[in-house]
Short mmCIF file of C-alpha atoms in Angstrom, two decimals:
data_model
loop_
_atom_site.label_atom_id
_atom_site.label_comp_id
_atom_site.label_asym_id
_atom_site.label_seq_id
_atom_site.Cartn_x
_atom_site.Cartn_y
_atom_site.Cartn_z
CA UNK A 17 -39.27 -3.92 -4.33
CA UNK A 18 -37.28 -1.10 -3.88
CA UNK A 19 -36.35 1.63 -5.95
CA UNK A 20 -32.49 2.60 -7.16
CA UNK A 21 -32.67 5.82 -4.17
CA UNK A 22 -33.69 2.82 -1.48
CA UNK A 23 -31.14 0.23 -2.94
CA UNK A 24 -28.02 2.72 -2.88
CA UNK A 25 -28.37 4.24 0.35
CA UNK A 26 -29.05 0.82 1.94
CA UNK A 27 -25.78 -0.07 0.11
CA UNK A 28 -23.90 3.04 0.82
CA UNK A 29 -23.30 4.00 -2.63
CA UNK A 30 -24.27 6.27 -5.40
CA UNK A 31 -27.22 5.87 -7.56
CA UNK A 32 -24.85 6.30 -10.38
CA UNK A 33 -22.95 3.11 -9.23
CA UNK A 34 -26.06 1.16 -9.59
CA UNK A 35 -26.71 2.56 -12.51
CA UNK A 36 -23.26 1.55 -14.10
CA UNK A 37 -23.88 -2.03 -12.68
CA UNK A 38 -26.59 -2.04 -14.60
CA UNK A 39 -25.27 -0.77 -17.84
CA UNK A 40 -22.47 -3.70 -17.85
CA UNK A 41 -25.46 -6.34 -17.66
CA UNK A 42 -24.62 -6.76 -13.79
CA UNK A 43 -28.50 -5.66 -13.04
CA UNK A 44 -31.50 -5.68 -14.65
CA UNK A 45 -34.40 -4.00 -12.62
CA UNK A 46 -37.62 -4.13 -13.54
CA UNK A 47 -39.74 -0.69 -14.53
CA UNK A 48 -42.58 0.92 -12.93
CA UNK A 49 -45.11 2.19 -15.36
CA UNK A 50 -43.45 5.51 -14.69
CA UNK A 51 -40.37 4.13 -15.88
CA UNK A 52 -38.49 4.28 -12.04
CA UNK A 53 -35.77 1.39 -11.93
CA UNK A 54 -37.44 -1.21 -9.29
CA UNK A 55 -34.98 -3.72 -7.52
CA UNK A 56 -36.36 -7.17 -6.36
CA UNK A 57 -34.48 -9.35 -3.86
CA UNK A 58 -33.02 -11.29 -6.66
CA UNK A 59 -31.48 -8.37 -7.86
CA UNK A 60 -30.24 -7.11 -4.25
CA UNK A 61 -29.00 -10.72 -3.97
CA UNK A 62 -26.56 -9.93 -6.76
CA UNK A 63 -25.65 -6.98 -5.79
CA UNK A 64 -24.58 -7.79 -2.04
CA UNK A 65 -22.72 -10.55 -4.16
CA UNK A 66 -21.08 -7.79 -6.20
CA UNK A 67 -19.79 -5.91 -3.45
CA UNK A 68 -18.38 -8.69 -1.81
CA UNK A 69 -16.78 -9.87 -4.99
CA UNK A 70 -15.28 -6.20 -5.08
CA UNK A 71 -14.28 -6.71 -1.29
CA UNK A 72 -12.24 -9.62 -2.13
CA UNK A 73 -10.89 -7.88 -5.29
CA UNK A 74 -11.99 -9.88 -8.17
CA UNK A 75 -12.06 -7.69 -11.42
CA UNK A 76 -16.03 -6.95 -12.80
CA UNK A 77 -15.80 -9.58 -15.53
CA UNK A 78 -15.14 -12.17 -12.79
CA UNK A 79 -17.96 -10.96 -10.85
CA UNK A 80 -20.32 -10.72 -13.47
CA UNK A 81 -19.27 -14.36 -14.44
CA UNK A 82 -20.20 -15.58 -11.41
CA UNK A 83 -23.40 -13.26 -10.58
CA UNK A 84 -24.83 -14.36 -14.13
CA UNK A 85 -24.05 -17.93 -14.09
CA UNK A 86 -26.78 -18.26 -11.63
CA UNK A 87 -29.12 -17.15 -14.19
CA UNK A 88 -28.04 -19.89 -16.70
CA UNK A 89 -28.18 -23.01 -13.93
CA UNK A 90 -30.57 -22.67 -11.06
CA UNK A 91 -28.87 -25.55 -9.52
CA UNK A 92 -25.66 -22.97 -8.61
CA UNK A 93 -23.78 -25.63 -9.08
CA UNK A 94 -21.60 -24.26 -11.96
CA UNK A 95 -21.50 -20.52 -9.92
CA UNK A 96 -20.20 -22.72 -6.99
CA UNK A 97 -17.58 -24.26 -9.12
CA UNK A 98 -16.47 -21.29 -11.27
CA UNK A 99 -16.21 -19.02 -7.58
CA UNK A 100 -14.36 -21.74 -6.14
CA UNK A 101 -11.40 -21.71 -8.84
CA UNK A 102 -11.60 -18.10 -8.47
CA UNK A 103 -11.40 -18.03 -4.78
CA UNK A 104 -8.37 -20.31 -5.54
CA UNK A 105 -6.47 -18.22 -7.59
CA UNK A 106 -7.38 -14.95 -5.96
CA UNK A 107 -5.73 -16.44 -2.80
CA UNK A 108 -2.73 -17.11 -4.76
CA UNK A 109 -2.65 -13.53 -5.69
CA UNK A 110 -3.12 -12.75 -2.38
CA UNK A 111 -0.12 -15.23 -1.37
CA UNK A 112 1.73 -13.55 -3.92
CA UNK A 113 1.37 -10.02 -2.33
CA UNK A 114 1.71 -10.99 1.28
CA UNK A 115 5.43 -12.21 0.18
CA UNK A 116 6.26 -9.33 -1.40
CA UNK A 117 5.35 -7.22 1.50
CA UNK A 118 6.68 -8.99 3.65
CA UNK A 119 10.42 -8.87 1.81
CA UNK A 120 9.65 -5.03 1.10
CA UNK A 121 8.98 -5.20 5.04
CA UNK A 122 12.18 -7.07 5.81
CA UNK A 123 14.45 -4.99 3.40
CA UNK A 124 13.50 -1.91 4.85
CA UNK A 125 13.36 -3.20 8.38
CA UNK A 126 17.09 -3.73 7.32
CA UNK A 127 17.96 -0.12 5.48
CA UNK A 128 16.42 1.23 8.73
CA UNK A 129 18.94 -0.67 10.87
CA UNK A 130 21.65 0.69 9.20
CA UNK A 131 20.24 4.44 8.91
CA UNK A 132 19.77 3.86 13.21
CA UNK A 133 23.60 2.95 13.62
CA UNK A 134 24.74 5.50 11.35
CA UNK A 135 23.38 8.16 13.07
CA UNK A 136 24.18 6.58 16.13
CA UNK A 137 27.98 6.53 15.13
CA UNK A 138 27.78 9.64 13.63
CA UNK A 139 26.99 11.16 17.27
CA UNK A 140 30.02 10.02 18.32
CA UNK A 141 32.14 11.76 16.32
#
């Protein structure tokens, strides 16, 4: 077990981060008989699962969906099934914003053009 000091420098975050995760029902360490927050694997599981939910940039409700549903069918069958249609649409968000960079990219790729050969005209004159 470690404690919350151990669990966010091995994750490179704040002990207040942890401590919010836990607040939102994302953790639930046990207690010492001195009352220090203790953090089993299961719980380190979930986090490294949290972060990489955060990596990918699904919201904290989706995350704690998925984290929790674990907890309600050992099997993981459901957690698989409920990540996969997030996955899904995630990626189609992701879809989404590759377009639209890539016509931001292309229209000022354009605007750029034009900026090049007016200031190459305009040394001309």
């Amino acid at each position: 077990m470690k404690t919350i000091t151990e669990v966010a420098e091995s994750f490179g975050v704040s002990t207040r981060t942890i401590r919010y995760y836990e607040e939102i029902g994302l953790l639930a360490p046990e207690r010492s008989e001195g009352n220090q927050r203790l953090y089993t694997n299961a719980e380190l599981a979930k986090l490294k699962l949290i972060f990489r939910g955060k990596r990918y940039g699904f919201s904290l409700d989706d995350i704690k969906e998925m984290v929790l549903l674990f907890d309600k069918d050992r099997t993981g069958r459901k957690q698989l099934e409920v990540t996969i249609e997030y996955g899904k649409r995630r990626i189609g968000e992701i879809d989404r914003k590759i377009r639209e960079l890539q016509e931001m990219k292309a229209e000022m790729e354009e605007l750029l053009d034009e900026f090049t050969e007016k200031l190459d005209s305009s040394k001309g004159e």
